[in-house]
PDB file of C-alpha atoms in Angstrom:
ATOM      1  CA  MET A   1     146.975 121.181  80.135  1.00 89.00           C
ATOM      2  CA  LEU A   2     144.883 124.025  81.497  1.00 94.00           C
ATOM      3  CA  ILE A   3     141.314 124.204  80.207  1.00 94.00           C
ATOM      4  CA  TYR A   4     139.360 127.111  79.743  1.00 95.00           C
ATOM      5  CA  VAL A   5     135.536 126.567  79.356  1.00 94.00           C
ATOM      6  CA  ASP A   6     133.457 129.638  78.083  1.00 93.00           C
ATOM      7  CA  SER A   7     129.635 130.670  78.777  1.00 91.00           C
ATOM      8  CA  PRO A   8     127.113 128.993  76.654  1.00 89.00           C
ATOM      9  CA  SER A   9     125.875 132.602  76.299  1.00 90.00           C
ATOM     10  CA  LYS A  10     128.805 134.291  75.096  1.00 90.00           C
ATOM     11  CA  MET A  11     130.350 134.583  71.668  1.00 91.00           C
ATOM     12  CA  THR A  12     133.772 133.439  71.968  1.00 92.00           C
ATOM     13  CA  GLY A  13     136.591 135.445  70.427  1.00 92.00           C
ATOM     14  CA  TYR A  14     139.674 137.370  70.744  1.00 94.00           C
ATOM     15  CA  ASN A  15     138.963 138.697  73.913  1.00 95.00           C
ATOM     16  CA  THR A  16     138.481 134.997  75.247  1.00 96.00           C
ATOM     17  CA  LEU A  17     141.463 134.069  73.853  1.00 96.00           C
ATOM     18  CA  VAL A  18     144.031 136.589  75.148  1.00 96.00           C
ATOM     19  CA  LYS A  19     142.158 135.781  78.753  1.00 96.00           C
ATOM     20  CA  ALA A  20     142.843 132.304  78.316  1.00 96.00           C
ATOM     21  CA  GLN A  21     146.616 133.169  77.542  1.00 96.00           C
ATOM     22  CA  ARG A  22     146.727 135.034  80.325  1.00 95.00           C
ATOM     23  CA  LEU A  23     145.577 132.427  82.702  1.00 94.00           C
ATOM     24  CA  ARG A  24     148.066 129.917  81.113  1.00 95.00           C
ATOM     25  CA  ASN A  25     150.604 132.329  81.840  1.00 93.00           C
ATOM     26  CA  THR A  26     150.076 133.514  85.366  1.00 91.00           C
ATOM     27  CA  TYR A  27     147.298 130.475  87.059  1.00 88.00           C
ATOM     28  CA  LYS A  28     149.633 128.273  89.568  1.00 84.00           C
ATOM     29  CA  GLY A  29     150.625 125.033  88.069  1.00 81.00           C
ATOM     30  CA  GLY A  30     153.254 126.217  85.739  1.00 84.00           C
ATOM     31  CA  TRP A  31     150.820 125.219  82.483  1.00 93.00           C
ATOM     32  CA  LYS A  32     151.944 125.015  79.250  1.00 92.00           C
ATOM     33  CA  LYS A  33     149.389 124.791  76.784  1.00 94.00           C
ATOM     34  CA  VAL A  34     145.564 126.021  77.194  1.00 94.00           C
ATOM     35  CA  VAL A  35     142.856 124.691  75.443  1.00 92.00           C
ATOM     36  CA  VAL A  36     139.782 126.815  75.090  1.00 93.00           C
ATOM     37  CA  LEU A  37     136.162 125.222  75.067  1.00 93.00           C
ATOM     38  CA  GLY A  38     133.375 127.242  73.259  1.00 90.00           C
ATOM     39  CA  TRP A  39     129.596 127.062  72.476  1.00 88.00           C
ATOM     40  CA  ASN A  40     129.078 130.041  70.049  1.00 86.00           C
ATOM     41  CA  PHE A  41     132.215 132.079  67.811  1.00 85.00           C
ATOM     42  CA  VAL A  42     132.454 135.510  66.417  1.00 83.00           C
ATOM     43  CA  GLN A  43     132.494 135.417  62.748  1.00 71.00           C
ATOM     44  CA  SER A  44     136.065 136.491  62.948  1.00 78.00           C
ATOM     45  CA  ILE A  45     137.398 133.510  65.172  1.00 83.00           C
ATOM     46  CA  GLY A  46     139.667 132.266  62.378  1.00 78.00           C
ATOM     47  CA  GLN A  47     141.540 135.408  61.858  1.00 77.00           C
ATOM     48  CA  ASP A  48     141.837 135.747  65.637  1.00 87.00           C
ATOM     49  CA  ILE A  49     143.595 132.509  66.037  1.00 86.00           C
ATOM     50  CA  GLN A  50     145.892 133.095  63.191  1.00 80.00           C
ATOM     51  CA  GLN A  51     146.810 136.844  64.745  1.00 86.00           C
ATOM     52  CA  LEU A  52     147.603 135.243  68.301  1.00 91.00           C
ATOM     53  CA  ASN A  53     149.796 132.736  66.362  1.00 88.00           C
ATOM     54  CA  ASP A  54     150.125 130.656  69.462  1.00 93.00           C
ATOM     55  CA  LYS A  55     151.096 126.768  68.954  1.00 89.00           C
ATOM     56  CA  ASN A  56     149.991 126.378  72.785  1.00 92.00           C
ATOM     57  CA  LEU A  57     146.509 127.726  72.416  1.00 92.00           C
ATOM     58  CA  GLU A  58     143.672 125.406  71.340  1.00 88.00           C
ATOM     59  CA  VAL A  59     140.583 126.083  70.409  1.00 89.00           C
ATOM     60  CA  LEU A  60     137.492 123.362  70.357  1.00 87.00           C
ATOM     61  CA  VAL A  61     133.904 123.533  69.747  1.00 85.00           C
ATOM     62  CA  ILE A  62     131.555 122.131  72.466  1.00 85.00           C
ATOM     63  CA  PRO A  63     128.326 119.521  70.982  1.00 78.00           C
ATOM     64  CA  PRO A  64     125.331 121.886  70.784  1.00 74.00           C
ATOM     65  CA  ASP A  65     123.612 119.390  72.694  1.00 73.00           C
ATOM     66  CA  LEU A  66     125.848 118.474  75.420  1.00 80.00           C
ATOM     67  CA  LEU A  67     123.788 120.715  78.042  1.00 77.00           C
ATOM     68  CA  ASP A  68     121.036 118.721  76.992  1.00 75.00           C
ATOM     69  CA  GLN A  69     122.660 115.567  77.478  1.00 71.00           C
ATOM     70  CA  LEU A  70     123.871 116.740  81.095  1.00 73.00           C
ATOM     71  CA  LYS A  71     120.009 117.274  82.472  1.00 74.00           C
ATOM     72  CA  THR A  72     119.826 113.966  84.417  1.00 78.00           C
ATOM     73  CA  LYS A  73     122.282 112.526  86.916  1.00 75.00           C
ATOM     74  CA  SER A  74     121.712 108.759  84.905  1.00 78.00           C
ATOM     75  CA  ASN A  75     122.072 110.392  81.501  1.00 74.00           C
ATOM     76  CA  ALA A  76     125.269 112.129  82.252  1.00 72.00           C
ATOM     77  CA  LYS A  77     126.732 109.020  83.858  1.00 78.00           C
ATOM     78  CA  LYS A  78     125.738 106.699  80.572  1.00 78.00           C
ATOM     79  CA  LEU A  79     127.525 109.807  78.227  1.00 72.00           C
ATOM     80  CA  ILE A  80     130.810 109.721  80.622  1.00 73.00           C
ATOM     81  CA  ASP A  81     130.991 106.190  80.979  1.00 76.00           C
ATOM     82  CA  SER A  82     130.635 105.941  77.199  1.00 73.00           C
ATOM     83  CA  GLY A  83     133.375 108.132  76.416  1.00 68.00           C
ATOM     84  CA  ASN A  84     131.558 109.797  73.783  1.00 66.00           C
ATOM     85  CA  ILE A  85     131.962 113.555  74.284  1.00 72.00           C
ATOM     86  CA  ARG A  86     134.007 114.685  71.486  1.00 71.00           C
ATOM     87  CA  PHE A  87     135.005 118.352  71.236  1.00 76.00           C
ATOM     88  CA  SER A  88     136.057 118.853  67.602  1.00 70.00           C
ATOM     89  CA  SER A  89     138.086 121.319  65.976  1.00 69.00           C
ATOM     90  CA  LEU A  90     136.834 124.828  64.905  1.00 72.00           C
ATOM     91  CA  GLN A  91     136.288 125.384  60.956  1.00 76.00           C
ATOM     92  CA  TYR A  92     137.531 128.792  59.395  1.00 81.00           C
ATOM     93  CA  LEU A  93     138.289 130.247  56.127  1.00 89.00           C
ATOM     94  CA  LYS A  94     141.829 131.560  55.284  1.00 90.00           C
ATOM     95  CA  ILE A  95     142.418 133.888  52.136  1.00 94.00           C
ATOM     96  CA  LYS A  96     145.500 134.922  50.383  1.00 95.00           C
ATOM     97  CA  SER A  97     146.072 138.679  50.907  1.00 95.00           C
ATOM     98  CA  PRO A  98     143.993 140.469  48.588  1.00 97.00           C
ATOM     99  CA  GLU A  99     145.259 142.900  45.996  1.00 97.00           C
ATOM    100  CA  LEU A 100     144.383 146.482  44.652  1.00 96.00           C
ATOM    101  CA  LYS A 101     145.095 147.869  41.277  1.00 96.00           C
ATOM    102  CA  SER A 102     143.933 150.674  39.714  1.00 94.00           C
ATOM    103  CA  TYR A 103     141.307 150.717  37.325  1.00 93.00           C
ATOM    104  CA  ASP A 104     140.506 154.161  36.140  1.00 94.00           C
ATOM    105  CA  THR A 105     140.301 157.348  37.842  1.00 93.00           C
ATOM    106  CA  GLU A 106     137.354 156.473  39.992  1.00 96.00           C
ATOM    107  CA  ASN A 107     137.454 152.612  40.331  1.00 97.00           C
ATOM    108  CA  GLU A 108     139.891 150.041  41.530  1.00 97.00           C
ATOM    109  CA  GLU A 109     140.300 146.235  40.945  1.00 98.00           C
ATOM    110  CA  LEU A 110     139.887 144.016  43.802  1.00 98.00           C
ATOM    111  CA  ILE A 111     141.981 140.477  43.463  1.00 98.00           C
ATOM    112  CA  VAL A 112     140.453 137.993  45.852  1.00 98.00           C
ATOM    113  CA  GLU A 113     141.972 134.544  45.915  1.00 98.00           C
ATOM    114  CA  LEU A 114     140.801 131.536  48.752  1.00 97.00           C
ATOM    115  CA  ASP A 115     143.995 129.990  50.443  1.00 95.00           C
ATOM    116  CA  ASN A 116     142.659 127.175  52.403  1.00 92.00           C
ATOM    117  CA  TYR A 117     139.854 125.833  54.584  1.00 91.00           C
ATOM    118  CA  VAL A 118     139.745 124.272  57.599  1.00 81.00           C
ATOM    119  CA  LEU A 119     136.829 122.012  58.559  1.00 74.00           C
ATOM    120  CA  LEU A 120     135.434 120.516  61.848  1.00 54.00           C
ATOM    121  CA  SER A 121     136.782 117.419  62.487  1.00 55.00           C
ATOM    122  CA  PRO A 122     135.124 114.254  60.115  1.00 60.00           C
ATOM    123  CA  ASP A 123     134.384 112.595  63.843  1.00 59.00           C
ATOM    124  CA  ALA A 124     131.945 115.628  64.464  1.00 59.00           C
ATOM    125  CA  LEU A 125     129.825 115.057  61.555  1.00 70.00           C
ATOM    126  CA  PRO A 126     127.595 112.465  61.237  1.00 70.00           C
ATOM    127  CA  LEU A 127     129.028 110.093  58.815  1.00 78.00           C
ATOM    128  CA  ASP A 128     130.084 106.478  58.770  1.00 82.00           C
ATOM    129  CA  ASP A 129     133.519 105.532  58.990  1.00 82.00           C
ATOM    130  CA  LYS A 130     134.210 104.686  54.917  1.00 87.00           C
ATOM    131  CA  ASN A 131     132.915 108.505  54.022  1.00 85.00           C
ATOM    132  CA  LYS A 132     134.572 109.898  57.214  1.00 81.00           C
ATOM    133  CA  LYS A 133     137.430 108.405  55.195  1.00 84.00           C
ATOM    134  CA  LYS A 134     136.922 109.953  52.083  1.00 86.00           C
ATOM    135  CA  LEU A 135     136.080 113.320  53.808  1.00 85.00           C
ATOM    136  CA  SER A 136     139.339 113.175  55.426  1.00 83.00           C
ATOM    137  CA  ASP A 137     141.124 112.534  51.936  1.00 85.00           C
ATOM    138  CA  VAL A 138     139.169 115.321  50.298  1.00 86.00           C
ATOM    139  CA  ILE A 139     140.506 117.604  53.323  1.00 83.00           C
ATOM    140  CA  ALA A 140     144.121 116.566  53.017  1.00 83.00           C
ATOM    141  CA  LYS A 141     144.538 117.149  49.077  1.00 88.00           C
ATOM    142  CA  GLU A 142     141.861 119.955  48.338  1.00 91.00           C
ATOM    143  CA  PRO A 143     139.890 121.462  51.234  1.00 91.00           C
ATOM    144  CA  LEU A 144     138.512 124.146  48.985  1.00 93.00           C
ATOM    145  CA  SER A 145     136.524 121.813  47.148  1.00 93.00           C
ATOM    146  CA  LEU A 146     134.355 121.778  50.135  1.00 93.00           C
ATOM    147  CA  ILE A 147     133.162 125.179  49.676  1.00 95.00           C
ATOM    148  CA  GLU A 148     129.441 125.334  48.376  1.00 95.00           C
ATOM    149  CA  TYR A 149     129.418 129.419  48.064  1.00 96.00           C
ATOM    150  CA  TRP A 150     131.425 132.239  48.955  1.00 97.00           C
ATOM    151  CA  SER A 151     130.500 136.024  49.163  1.00 98.00           C
ATOM    152  CA  ILE A 152     132.856 139.263  49.146  1.00 98.00           C
ATOM    153  CA  ASP A 153     131.998 142.350  50.627  1.00 98.00           C
ATOM    154  CA  PRO A 154     134.474 144.955  49.604  1.00 98.00           C
ATOM    155  CA  ASP A 155     133.587 147.841  51.953  1.00 97.00           C
ATOM    156  CA  TYR A 156     133.011 146.015  54.883  1.00 97.00           C
ATOM    157  CA  ASP A 157     131.782 148.403  57.686  1.00 94.00           C
ATOM    158  CA  GLY A 158     132.381 145.695  60.692  1.00 90.00           C
ATOM    159  CA  GLU A 159     128.578 145.148  60.959  1.00 90.00           C
ATOM    160  CA  VAL A 160     126.643 144.519  58.075  1.00 94.00           C
ATOM    161  CA  PHE A 161     127.930 142.293  55.563  1.00 96.00           C
ATOM    162  CA  ARG A 162     126.970 143.636  51.735  1.00 97.00           C
ATOM    163  CA  SER A 163     127.804 140.972  49.247  1.00 97.00           C
ATOM    164  CA  LYS A 164     129.186 142.627  45.945  1.00 97.00           C
ATOM    165  CA  TRP A 165     130.368 139.533  44.572  1.00 97.00           C
ATOM    166  CA  GLN A 166     129.218 135.726  44.862  1.00 96.00           C
ATOM    167  CA  ASP A 167     130.007 132.112  43.424  1.00 95.00           C
ATOM    168  CA  TYR A 168     128.497 129.049  44.025  1.00 94.00           C
ATOM    169  CA  ARG A 169     128.804 125.364  43.227  1.00 91.00           C
ATOM    170  CA  GLN A 170     126.732 124.627  39.424  1.00 88.00           C
ATOM    171  CA  ASN A 171     127.288 128.827  38.773  1.00 85.00           C
ATOM    172  CA  THR A 172     128.904 128.795  35.421  1.00 80.00           C
ATOM    173  CA  THR A 173     129.075 132.272  35.303  1.00 79.00           C
ATOM    174  CA  ASN A 174     132.910 132.794  36.203  1.00 76.00           C
ATOM    175  CA  ASP A 175     134.124 129.743  34.930  1.00 79.00           C
ATOM    176  CA  ASN A 176     132.574 126.617  33.196  1.00 79.00           C
ATOM    177  CA  ASP A 177     133.297 123.996  36.420  1.00 84.00           C
ATOM    178  CA  PRO A 178     129.832 123.340  37.710  1.00 81.00           C
ATOM    179  CA  TYR A 179     131.281 120.876  40.536  1.00 82.00           C
ATOM    180  CA  ASN A 180     133.530 123.429  42.288  1.00 88.00           C
ATOM    181  CA  VAL A 181     133.551 127.292  43.124  1.00 94.00           C
ATOM    182  CA  VAL A 182     136.170 129.699  41.534  1.00 95.00           C
ATOM    183  CA  LYS A 183     139.505 129.945  43.746  1.00 95.00           C
ATOM    184  CA  LYS A 184     140.348 133.636  43.305  1.00 96.00           C
ATOM    185  CA  ALA A 185     137.563 136.840  42.190  1.00 97.00           C
ATOM    186  CA  ARG A 186     138.155 139.872  40.259  1.00 96.00           C
ATOM    187  CA  LEU A 187     135.978 142.530  40.363  1.00 96.00           C
ATOM    188  CA  ASN A 188     135.859 146.673  39.743  1.00 97.00           C
ATOM    189  CA  VAL A 189     135.204 148.798  42.900  1.00 97.00           C
ATOM    190  CA  PRO A 190     135.041 152.428  43.695  1.00 97.00           C
ATOM    191  CA  LYS A 191     137.967 154.198  44.850  1.00 97.00           C
ATOM    192  CA  LEU A 192     137.666 154.818  48.515  1.00 96.00           C
ATOM    193  CA  ASP A 193     139.433 157.703  50.743  1.00 94.00           C
ATOM    194  CA  TYR A 194     139.398 155.964  53.955  1.00 95.00           C
ATOM    195  CA  PRO A 195     141.681 152.204  54.457  1.00 96.00           C
ATOM    196  CA  ARG A 196     139.278 149.777  52.462  1.00 97.00           C
ATOM    197  CA  THR A 197     138.137 146.480  54.564  1.00 97.00           C
ATOM    198  CA  VAL A 198     137.164 143.331  52.574  1.00 97.00           C
ATOM    199  CA  CYS A 199     135.189 140.616  54.060  1.00 95.00           C
ATOM    200  CA  VAL A 200     134.657 137.188  52.969  1.00 96.00           C
ATOM    201  CA  LYS A 201     132.215 134.674  53.734  1.00 95.00           C
ATOM    202  CA  ALA A 202     131.888 130.800  52.553  1.00 94.00           C
ATOM    203  CA  ILE A 203     129.296 128.409  53.475  1.00 93.00           C
ATOM    204  CA  ASP A 204     130.745 124.528  53.180  1.00 92.00           C
ATOM    205  CA  VAL A 205     128.643 121.494  52.131  1.00 90.00           C
ATOM    206  CA  PHE A 206     127.622 120.921  55.373  1.00 85.00           C
ATOM    207  CA  GLY A 207     125.935 124.161  55.868  1.00 84.00           C
ATOM    208  CA  PHE A 208     128.723 125.690  58.399  1.00 82.00           C
ATOM    209  CA  GLU A 209     129.250 129.557  58.022  1.00 84.00           C
ATOM    210  CA  SER A 210     133.082 130.887  58.308  1.00 86.00           C
ATOM    211  CA  ALA A 211     134.041 134.391  57.620  1.00 88.00           C
ATOM    212  CA  THR A 212     137.503 136.482  57.325  1.00 90.00           C
ATOM    213  CA  THR A 213     138.159 139.965  57.059  1.00 91.00           C
ATOM    214  CA  PHE A 214     141.263 141.702  55.338  1.00 93.00           C
ATOM    215  CA  LYS A 215     142.164 145.403  55.934  1.00 94.00           C
ATOM    216  CA  PHE A 216     144.194 147.498  53.749  1.00 96.00           C
ATOM    217  CA  LYS A 217     146.687 150.082  55.301  1.00 87.00           C
TER     218      LYS A 217
END
């Protein structure tokens, strides 16, 4: 297994993943799998991973305080000897393919539905064993219940996110369930004379943010 560690000053994204794939395929040693370790990630990282669809490419998160723990030789030795260095899996949001339906001469209806939410490993969160077990059960049975807030930009320009619809826990405007967000949104949007790009952002109960985009052809 080949390990590729990205720089703390870089945003790990599509280009990094492709570079790691090339190294795996060309670097001497006959590597079957490559693991990318990153500190910071672009918002579209989940979509980038899905697009590459490479079962022999794994992306993990480096603990943000690792550099501080490695500043002195004694601390580094203690950390290595303890075996407590953990690289967690990445969280990302998945949506079903959005739909567009004609509404009138100037507007159309956009339908966006959440599909899945992949969370950081429970081992990476400051929870005791009992609550980690509960969290694992939630992740296995209903991962979307971990979403605290989500919003939609129906005409994303690739730079600035402008929310035109949102739902959050305890909001009963969109439905009568105060404990979960709605999974599907319908909104009327102006027709465009160019391909529409939709961006969806979500924040989970632990404060982690994820984003994904979809471009209509």
